[in-house]
Every structure is written in structure tokens, then in C-alpha cells.
Short mmCIF file of C-alpha atoms in Angstrom, two decimals:
data_model
loop_
_atom_site.label_atom_id
_atom_site.label_comp_id
_atom_site.label_asym_id
_atom_site.label_seq_id
_atom_site.Cartn_x
_atom_site.Cartn_y
_atom_site.Cartn_z
CA MET Y 1 29.09 -65.95 -88.84
CA ALA Y 2 31.35 -67.78 -92.15
CA TYR Y 3 35.26 -67.88 -91.94
CA PRO Y 4 37.55 -67.71 -95.11
CA TYR Y 5 37.40 -71.15 -96.88
CA GLN Y 6 34.63 -72.58 -94.99
CA LEU Y 7 32.96 -74.91 -96.94
CA GLY Y 8 30.48 -76.62 -94.47
CA PHE Y 9 27.61 -74.42 -92.73
CA GLN Y 10 27.78 -72.28 -90.31
CA ASP Y 11 27.19 -73.13 -86.37
CA ALA Y 12 23.10 -73.34 -86.03
CA THR Y 13 21.17 -70.87 -84.08
CA SER Y 14 17.33 -71.44 -84.47
CA PRO Y 15 15.63 -75.47 -84.22
CA VAL Y 16 14.95 -75.05 -87.91
CA MET Y 17 18.56 -74.90 -88.73
CA GLU Y 18 19.40 -77.40 -86.10
CA GLU Y 19 16.99 -79.93 -88.20
CA LEU Y 20 18.49 -78.91 -91.80
CA LEU Y 21 22.46 -79.66 -89.76
CA HIS Y 22 20.93 -83.03 -88.92
CA PHE Y 23 19.15 -83.47 -92.31
CA HIS Y 24 22.39 -82.74 -93.86
CA ASP Y 25 24.62 -85.34 -91.87
CA HIS Y 26 22.14 -87.74 -92.69
CA THR Y 27 21.88 -87.02 -96.57
CA LEU Y 28 25.63 -86.94 -96.87
CA MET Y 29 26.18 -90.20 -95.25
CA ILE Y 30 24.08 -92.11 -97.85
CA VAL Y 31 26.38 -89.70 -100.39
CA PHE Y 32 29.16 -91.02 -99.26
CA LEU Y 33 28.07 -94.97 -99.36
CA ILE Y 34 27.20 -94.82 -103.41
CA SER Y 35 30.37 -92.60 -104.27
CA THR Y 36 32.13 -95.26 -102.22
CA LEU Y 37 30.45 -97.81 -104.37
CA VAL Y 38 30.61 -95.90 -107.73
CA LEU Y 39 33.86 -95.45 -107.25
CA TYR Y 40 34.71 -98.54 -106.53
CA LEU Y 41 32.99 -100.26 -109.62
CA ILE Y 42 34.58 -97.56 -111.98
CA SER Y 43 38.21 -99.25 -110.85
CA LEU Y 44 36.97 -101.95 -111.41
CA MET Y 45 35.43 -101.92 -115.02
CA LEU Y 46 38.66 -100.00 -115.94
CA SER Y 47 41.21 -103.05 -114.59
CA THR Y 48 39.43 -106.19 -115.68
CA LYS Y 49 40.55 -107.66 -119.29
CA LEU Y 50 36.75 -109.60 -119.31
CA THR Y 51 34.41 -108.88 -121.94
CA HIS Y 52 31.03 -110.16 -122.00
CA THR Y 53 28.61 -109.04 -124.99
CA ASN Y 54 26.41 -112.13 -125.32
CA THR Y 55 23.93 -110.85 -121.94
CA MET Y 56 20.11 -110.65 -123.01
CA ASP Y 57 18.37 -110.32 -120.02
CA ALA Y 58 19.69 -110.50 -116.18
CA GLN Y 59 16.04 -109.90 -114.42
CA GLU Y 60 17.77 -110.31 -110.78
CA ILE Y 61 20.16 -107.47 -110.47
CA GLU Y 62 17.68 -105.38 -112.53
CA THR Y 63 15.29 -105.66 -110.17
CA ILE Y 64 17.87 -104.87 -107.14
CA TRP Y 65 18.94 -101.97 -109.29
CA THR Y 66 15.48 -100.47 -109.44
CA VAL Y 67 14.53 -101.06 -105.76
CA LEU Y 68 17.47 -100.11 -103.91
CA PRO Y 69 17.33 -96.90 -104.95
CA ALA Y 70 13.67 -96.16 -104.31
CA ILE Y 71 14.64 -97.49 -100.98
CA ILE Y 72 17.35 -95.17 -101.04
CA LEU Y 73 15.15 -92.21 -102.56
CA ILE Y 74 12.58 -92.70 -99.72
CA MET Y 75 15.49 -92.83 -96.62
CA ILE Y 76 15.87 -89.12 -98.00
CA ALA Y 77 12.50 -87.74 -98.82
CA LEU Y 78 10.94 -88.58 -95.45
CA PRO Y 79 13.28 -86.53 -93.25
CA SER Y 80 13.48 -83.73 -96.01
CA LEU Y 81 9.26 -83.93 -95.83
CA ARG Y 82 9.43 -83.45 -92.44
CA ILE Y 83 11.59 -80.69 -92.10
CA LEU Y 84 9.76 -78.73 -95.24
CA TYR Y 85 6.37 -79.12 -93.26
CA MET Y 86 7.70 -77.73 -89.92
CA MET Y 87 8.72 -74.74 -91.36
CA ASP Y 88 5.52 -73.71 -91.89
CA GLU Y 89 4.09 -74.98 -88.76
CA MET Y 90 1.82 -72.46 -87.17
CA ASN Y 91 4.12 -70.89 -84.06
CA ASN Y 92 2.21 -67.64 -82.70
CA PRO Y 93 4.19 -64.78 -83.45
CA LEU Y 94 4.78 -62.03 -81.45
CA LEU Y 95 6.32 -59.19 -83.63
CA THR Y 96 6.20 -58.68 -86.89
CA VAL Y 97 8.98 -56.86 -88.94
CA LYS Y 98 9.14 -55.94 -92.60
CA THR Y 99 11.88 -55.47 -94.58
CA MET Y 100 12.14 -53.79 -97.81
CA GLY Y 101 14.95 -54.42 -100.72
CA HIS Y 102 16.20 -51.26 -101.99
CA GLN Y 103 18.98 -51.51 -104.84
CA TRP Y 104 21.26 -50.96 -102.99
CA TYR Y 105 20.38 -51.55 -98.75
CA TRP Y 106 17.78 -52.83 -96.83
CA SER Y 107 15.03 -51.24 -94.98
CA TYR Y 108 13.26 -52.56 -91.64
CA GLU Y 109 10.04 -51.39 -90.31
CA TYR Y 110 8.14 -52.73 -86.66
CA THR Y 111 4.76 -51.17 -87.52
CA ASP Y 112 3.03 -53.23 -84.29
CA TYR Y 113 3.39 -50.47 -81.32
CA GLU Y 114 4.59 -47.24 -83.28
CA GLU Y 115 5.98 -46.26 -86.17
CA LEU Y 116 9.92 -47.55 -86.29
CA ASN Y 117 11.77 -47.61 -89.87
CA PHE Y 118 15.02 -47.34 -90.70
CA ASP Y 119 17.33 -48.45 -93.26
CA SER Y 120 20.66 -50.07 -93.41
CA TYR Y 121 23.64 -49.70 -95.30
CA MET Y 122 26.64 -51.59 -95.68
CA ILE Y 123 29.53 -50.00 -94.18
CA PRO Y 124 32.23 -49.21 -96.50
CA THR Y 125 35.22 -50.70 -95.99
CA THR Y 126 37.65 -47.18 -96.10
CA GLU Y 127 35.45 -46.61 -92.68
CA LEU Y 128 35.62 -49.91 -90.96
CA LYS Y 129 36.98 -49.71 -87.33
CA PRO Y 130 39.25 -52.22 -86.52
CA GLY Y 131 37.92 -55.79 -85.52
CA GLU Y 132 35.47 -55.00 -87.66
CA LEU Y 133 33.92 -57.22 -91.09
CA ARG Y 134 34.43 -56.31 -94.17
CA LEU Y 135 31.32 -56.00 -96.14
CA LEU Y 136 29.34 -57.76 -93.64
CA GLU Y 137 29.23 -54.72 -90.87
CA VAL Y 138 26.42 -52.22 -91.84
CA ASP Y 139 24.92 -48.60 -89.89
CA ASN Y 140 21.99 -49.70 -88.72
CA ARG Y 141 21.43 -53.62 -87.25
CA LEU Y 142 18.21 -55.09 -86.92
CA ILE Y 143 17.79 -55.39 -83.45
CA LEU Y 144 15.68 -58.49 -81.85
CA PRO Y 145 14.29 -60.43 -79.14
CA MET Y 146 16.14 -63.69 -78.70
CA GLU Y 147 14.04 -66.72 -78.03
CA THR Y 148 11.03 -64.92 -79.35
CA PRO Y 149 8.73 -66.28 -82.92
CA ILE Y 150 9.18 -62.91 -84.95
CA ARG Y 151 7.03 -62.51 -88.29
CA MET Y 152 9.57 -61.26 -91.14
CA LEU Y 153 7.47 -59.84 -93.72
CA ILE Y 154 10.08 -59.46 -96.59
CA SER Y 155 9.61 -57.16 -100.10
CA SER Y 156 11.22 -55.09 -102.14
CA GLU Y 157 11.04 -51.74 -103.87
CA ASP Y 158 12.49 -52.10 -106.86
CA VAL Y 159 13.86 -55.59 -108.17
CA LEU Y 160 14.57 -58.93 -106.97
CA HIS Y 161 16.52 -59.27 -104.00
CA SER Y 162 16.44 -62.17 -101.43
CA TRP Y 163 17.09 -61.90 -97.52
CA ALA Y 164 19.07 -64.48 -96.17
CA VAL Y 165 20.59 -65.44 -92.65
CA PRO Y 166 22.63 -68.67 -92.90
CA SER Y 167 22.53 -69.69 -89.33
CA LEU Y 168 19.20 -69.15 -89.01
CA GLY Y 169 18.17 -71.40 -92.41
CA LEU Y 170 16.95 -68.54 -93.56
CA LYS Y 171 16.06 -67.49 -97.01
CA THR Y 172 13.47 -65.39 -98.57
CA ASP Y 173 12.98 -63.90 -102.08
CA ALA Y 174 11.71 -60.31 -101.90
CA ILE Y 175 9.78 -59.29 -104.65
CA PRO Y 176 8.70 -56.02 -105.79
CA GLY Y 177 4.48 -56.44 -105.63
CA ARG Y 178 4.50 -59.15 -103.45
CA LEU Y 179 4.67 -59.88 -99.49
CA ASN Y 180 6.55 -62.74 -98.75
CA GLN Y 181 6.53 -64.08 -95.11
CA THR Y 182 8.99 -66.50 -92.90
CA THR Y 183 9.72 -67.44 -89.62
CA LEU Y 184 12.55 -66.72 -87.28
CA MET Y 185 13.73 -67.77 -83.79
CA SER Y 186 16.90 -67.63 -82.60
CA LEU Y 187 17.88 -69.68 -79.57
CA ARG Y 188 20.82 -67.62 -78.63
CA PRO Y 189 21.72 -63.82 -78.39
CA GLY Y 190 24.75 -62.42 -80.41
CA LEU Y 191 25.08 -60.93 -83.93
CA PHE Y 192 24.08 -63.53 -87.11
CA TYR Y 193 25.19 -62.06 -90.18
CA GLY Y 194 24.05 -62.42 -94.09
CA GLN Y 195 24.44 -61.21 -97.53
CA CYS Y 196 21.62 -60.44 -100.18
CA SER Y 197 20.99 -64.01 -102.52
CA GLU Y 198 19.66 -62.46 -105.34
CA ILE Y 199 21.75 -60.35 -107.88
CA CYS Y 200 20.12 -57.09 -108.06
CA GLY Y 201 22.26 -55.06 -109.96
CA SER Y 202 25.80 -54.11 -109.33
CA ASN Y 203 26.57 -53.38 -105.73
CA HIS Y 204 24.43 -57.05 -105.29
CA SER Y 205 27.45 -57.78 -103.13
CA PHE Y 206 27.50 -54.72 -100.86
CA MET Y 207 24.40 -54.95 -99.23
CA PRO Y 208 24.29 -57.26 -96.13
CA ILE Y 209 21.98 -58.10 -93.47
CA VAL Y 210 22.85 -58.33 -89.49
CA LEU Y 211 21.05 -59.23 -86.74
CA GLU Y 212 21.63 -58.68 -83.61
CA MET Y 213 19.63 -60.69 -81.35
CA VAL Y 214 19.14 -59.34 -77.79
CA PRO Y 215 17.47 -60.79 -73.95
CA LEU Y 216 13.54 -58.82 -74.49
CA LYS Y 217 14.48 -56.47 -71.39
CA SER Y 218 17.30 -55.02 -73.78
CA PHE Y 219 15.13 -54.74 -76.43
CA GLU Y 220 12.58 -53.17 -75.55
CA SER Y 221 14.56 -50.46 -73.78
CA TRP Y 222 16.60 -50.25 -77.10
CA SER Y 223 12.93 -49.47 -79.20
CA SER Y 224 11.63 -46.90 -76.76
CA SER Y 225 14.98 -45.28 -76.95
CA MET Y 226 14.12 -44.81 -81.03
CA LEU Y 227 10.79 -43.82 -80.59
CA PRO F 1 35.02 -69.70 -85.45
CA GLY F 2 34.45 -73.53 -84.71
CA GLU F 3 36.80 -75.40 -87.42
CA SER F 4 39.53 -72.33 -88.68
CA GLY F 5 40.94 -72.64 -85.73
CA LYS F 6 42.22 -76.41 -85.75
CA GLY F 7 43.00 -76.24 -88.98
CA LYS F 8 40.75 -77.53 -92.34
CA PRO F 9 38.77 -80.18 -91.29
CA PHE F 10 39.59 -83.53 -92.42
CA LYS F 11 36.60 -84.78 -95.04
CA LEU F 12 36.44 -88.27 -96.30
CA LEU F 13 36.36 -88.19 -100.23
CA GLY F 14 36.33 -84.63 -99.88
CA ILE F 15 32.87 -84.95 -98.84
CA LEU F 16 32.85 -86.56 -95.85
CA ASP F 17 33.68 -84.38 -92.17
CA VAL F 18 34.36 -86.71 -89.98
CA GLU F 19 35.87 -84.65 -87.24
CA ASN F 20 32.60 -82.50 -86.97
CA ASP F 21 29.79 -85.17 -87.79
CA PRO F 22 28.37 -87.30 -85.31
CA CYS F 23 27.40 -90.37 -86.36
CA ALA F 24 30.21 -90.56 -88.88
CA ARG F 25 33.37 -91.11 -87.53
CA ASP F 26 32.42 -94.30 -85.46
CA PRO F 27 30.32 -95.94 -88.38
CA VAL F 28 33.53 -95.43 -91.05
CA LEU F 29 36.32 -96.11 -88.69
CA HIS F 30 33.80 -99.91 -87.60
CA GLY F 31 33.32 -99.63 -91.40
CA SER F 32 36.82 -99.98 -91.81
CA LEU F 33 37.37 -102.92 -89.77
CA GLY F 34 34.91 -104.63 -90.98
CA SER F 35 35.75 -104.70 -94.14
CA ALA F 36 39.23 -105.23 -93.21
CA VAL F 37 38.42 -108.27 -91.54
CA ALA F 38 35.47 -109.58 -94.78
CA GLY F 39 37.84 -109.33 -96.78
CA LEU F 40 41.17 -110.80 -95.88
CA GLY F 41 39.27 -113.58 -94.07
CA TYR F 42 37.80 -114.21 -97.57
CA PHE F 43 41.08 -114.41 -99.13
CA LEU F 44 42.35 -116.30 -96.25
CA LEU F 45 39.50 -119.18 -97.75
CA THR F 46 39.85 -118.67 -101.17
CA SER F 47 42.79 -117.52 -102.30
CA ARG F 48 40.76 -115.21 -104.71
CA ILE F 49 42.27 -111.65 -104.87
CA ARG F 50 39.06 -109.72 -107.30
CA ARG F 51 36.30 -111.18 -105.12
CA SER F 52 38.21 -110.79 -101.55
CA CYS F 53 38.07 -107.11 -103.14
CA ASP F 54 34.28 -107.22 -103.77
CA VAL F 55 33.82 -108.66 -100.44
CA GLY F 56 35.77 -106.42 -98.81
CA VAL F 57 33.98 -103.34 -100.28
CA GLY F 58 30.48 -105.20 -99.46
CA GLY F 59 31.57 -105.28 -96.13
CA PHE F 60 32.61 -102.00 -95.49
CA ILE F 61 29.46 -100.84 -97.20
CA VAL F 62 27.02 -102.95 -94.85
CA VAL F 63 29.15 -102.57 -91.78
CA THR F 64 29.63 -98.80 -92.14
CA LEU F 65 25.75 -99.00 -92.74
CA GLY F 66 24.79 -101.11 -89.63
CA CYS F 67 26.75 -98.49 -87.30
CA TRP F 68 25.23 -95.53 -88.49
CA PHE F 69 21.51 -96.80 -88.35
CA HIS F 70 22.44 -97.96 -84.89
CA CYS F 71 24.14 -94.54 -83.82
CA ARG F 72 21.77 -92.14 -85.42
CA TYR F 73 18.62 -93.83 -83.73
CA ASN F 74 20.58 -92.97 -80.33
CA TYR F 75 21.40 -89.72 -81.14
CA ALA F 76 18.11 -88.97 -82.20
CA LYS F 77 16.36 -90.42 -79.16
CA GLU F 78 19.59 -88.74 -76.74
CA ARG F 79 17.96 -85.49 -79.25
CA ILE F 80 14.33 -86.17 -78.00
CA GLN F 81 15.48 -86.48 -73.97
CA GLN F 82 17.35 -83.73 -73.97
CA ARG F 83 14.45 -81.60 -75.82
CA ILE F 84 12.03 -82.65 -72.81
CA ALA F 85 14.91 -82.38 -69.95
CA ARG F 86 15.54 -78.49 -71.38
CA GLU F 87 11.29 -78.33 -71.51
CA GLY F 88 11.55 -79.19 -68.32
CA MET F 89 13.32 -77.14 -66.14
CA LYS F 90 12.26 -73.96 -68.38
CA ASN F 91 9.30 -75.60 -66.89
CA LYS F 92 10.08 -76.17 -63.00
CA ILE F 93 12.15 -73.04 -63.11
CA LEU F 94 8.41 -71.27 -64.70
CA TYR F 95 5.85 -72.93 -62.63
CA GLU F 96 7.84 -73.10 -59.11
CA SER F 97 5.31 -72.24 -55.97
CA THR F 98 2.38 -71.63 -58.71
CA SER F 99 -0.64 -74.19 -58.88
CA LEU F 100 0.52 -75.15 -62.20
CA ASP F 101 3.72 -76.73 -60.31
CA PRO F 102 3.87 -80.55 -60.84
CA GLU F 103 5.75 -81.27 -57.53
CA ARG F 104 3.72 -79.63 -55.62
CA LYS F 105 0.71 -81.77 -57.11
CA GLN F 106 2.62 -84.57 -56.25
CA THR F 107 2.97 -83.32 -52.57
CA ASN F 108 -0.67 -81.92 -52.50
CA SER F 109 -1.61 -86.00 -53.29
CA SER F 110 0.78 -87.62 -51.06
CA SER F 111 -0.34 -85.38 -48.29
#
């Protein structure tokens, strides 16, 4: 989960998010080197007394500063495309969960075997127990088995919402009249928090998402207790 | 949470987290050393100040890039090996004493 004044990503919980962190490290180093070069060139230009107004052409430098950026862009694009296609790979989900966005809460439906559905409202700040997280806790968490590919079908009953869980690298728009699909797999148990990521009205900031990833046996006993 | 316990991580130019990014700290350190050596060496040979600064910055970029490529290559190789080892451990536990156990097949073929 996020902590105050955080600037970077949360720790990865899914293989795709691990790849995204890896890619971010790769791209950030390129950005850092380019920024260093540009800052140095700007400082040079600001500190010189020389002027030169007679240049008509400069074939060599123009070739270099055309070819080099193209190479840099290819170095960034290839890993990026690899991850993009990796996100769309077939992974045979074992469970399907539907989530519907409402103003201003999420509802979840497990309809593979029996009908199980519930709403997930944010716990108001005045009702939090000690140790609970403000604006992030919900009354009913989305409980799922860990280390299992899960298909999430996301839609909305009213306006645009977006179902996001940063530590799993997930963000999918909830669009009324449309069913969007994403795949979820957590490598470890725990609680993973997210918030609605598409402006949807006055309480847009107050409809969080909490995933509780548990071992399969615990998930089975929970789901049978709910039916 | 990861970073808040030890305070904010140090970021070069406000963006590059040298404490937590793998393959950020060592290339930057090597690059700084290479920059200092190249710039100082050029100045000692030619006594040209501005050109020495250019050589220093160029040296920083080249050495950092070189170290970074080397580090990323090794890191990627390590990750692949870790993934293979993890799969191997999972499969060993899963298939032990079954017909799919690779160790059993080796024993059968040798006996």
C-alpha cells in the first residue's frame, strides 16, 4: 500500500508489475542520462561569450542527433511492447469475478459456481478502528485466492469509474454498457489497496478497493461460509 | 512500508533513486569516477578547461552507459536463472515420487 509522501511505485505483487518496475528502472536511467546531457549543454550555452551566426549546414551533427534519438526510442519501445503483449497473454483463469462500479461504491459478484455478490463501501473515518487506514478501508473486502490467475470483468452501473490496484499493476476503466476484462494474479497473500481512478462525482475519492489475497483453502472456506 | 522507515531515498536530479534501483548506484559511481579521471587527465595533458569539462561529461555518460548495460545484462540473466530455479523447486515438490519426477527417470535409466 501507499505511504505518505511516496514518489515511487509500490512493491510489486504480480509478475506483470515486477516487469513494469524493471522497465521503469531501465527507462529512468535513459531519462537521467539525457537530462544530465541537456542540463550540461544549457549551462554551456549560458556561460559562453562566443557567438557564431554563419553556419549554413552541419551534416554530421544533424545525422548524429537524428540517428541517436531513434536508437534510444527503439531501446525504450522494444521492452515496452514486450510487456504490452505479455499483459494480453492467455493464462487460463480459474475463477471469474465481476465488479460493477456505482456512485459511490464497488460491488463484486462471484458467479462461477453459486451466486455470491456483495457491495463494498468505504468505512467512514469516524467509524475506523485503531490501526485502520483512513479513506482506504472497506466494509467487505474482495477476497481472492493467491497464486491463481483470476479473470476480472469490470463494468459500471452509472458513470465512468476505474478499478485500480497499483501493487498488482491493474487499472481498468469501468464503462457503463461495456465489459472490460483484465487478469489478476498475486504472488503472495496480503491486503492490497486501490482507489477509483476515474472522476465520477462528489465521492470519487471515497470508493476504495481492497483485495484480500488468501491461500486457496482459506478462500474455499470463506466462500462456503458466505453461501 | 519500504522506504519510509529510513527517510526519503536519495534521488539524483530528483528522479534517479540510487538507493533502491538495482543497477543505478554502481553505474553512477563508476561513471563519476570515469568522468573525474577523463576530465582531469585531459586537462593535465592539454590545460584546456572548457574542453576538459566536455570530456568529463562525455566520459560520465559513456562509462555510466557501459556499466549500466553490463549490470542490466547480468541482472536479466540472474532473474531468468531465479525463475528457472523457482519453477524447478515447485515442480520437484509437486512431482516427487510420481511418474513425472525427473530424478526418478534418471535413476531408472541408470539402473
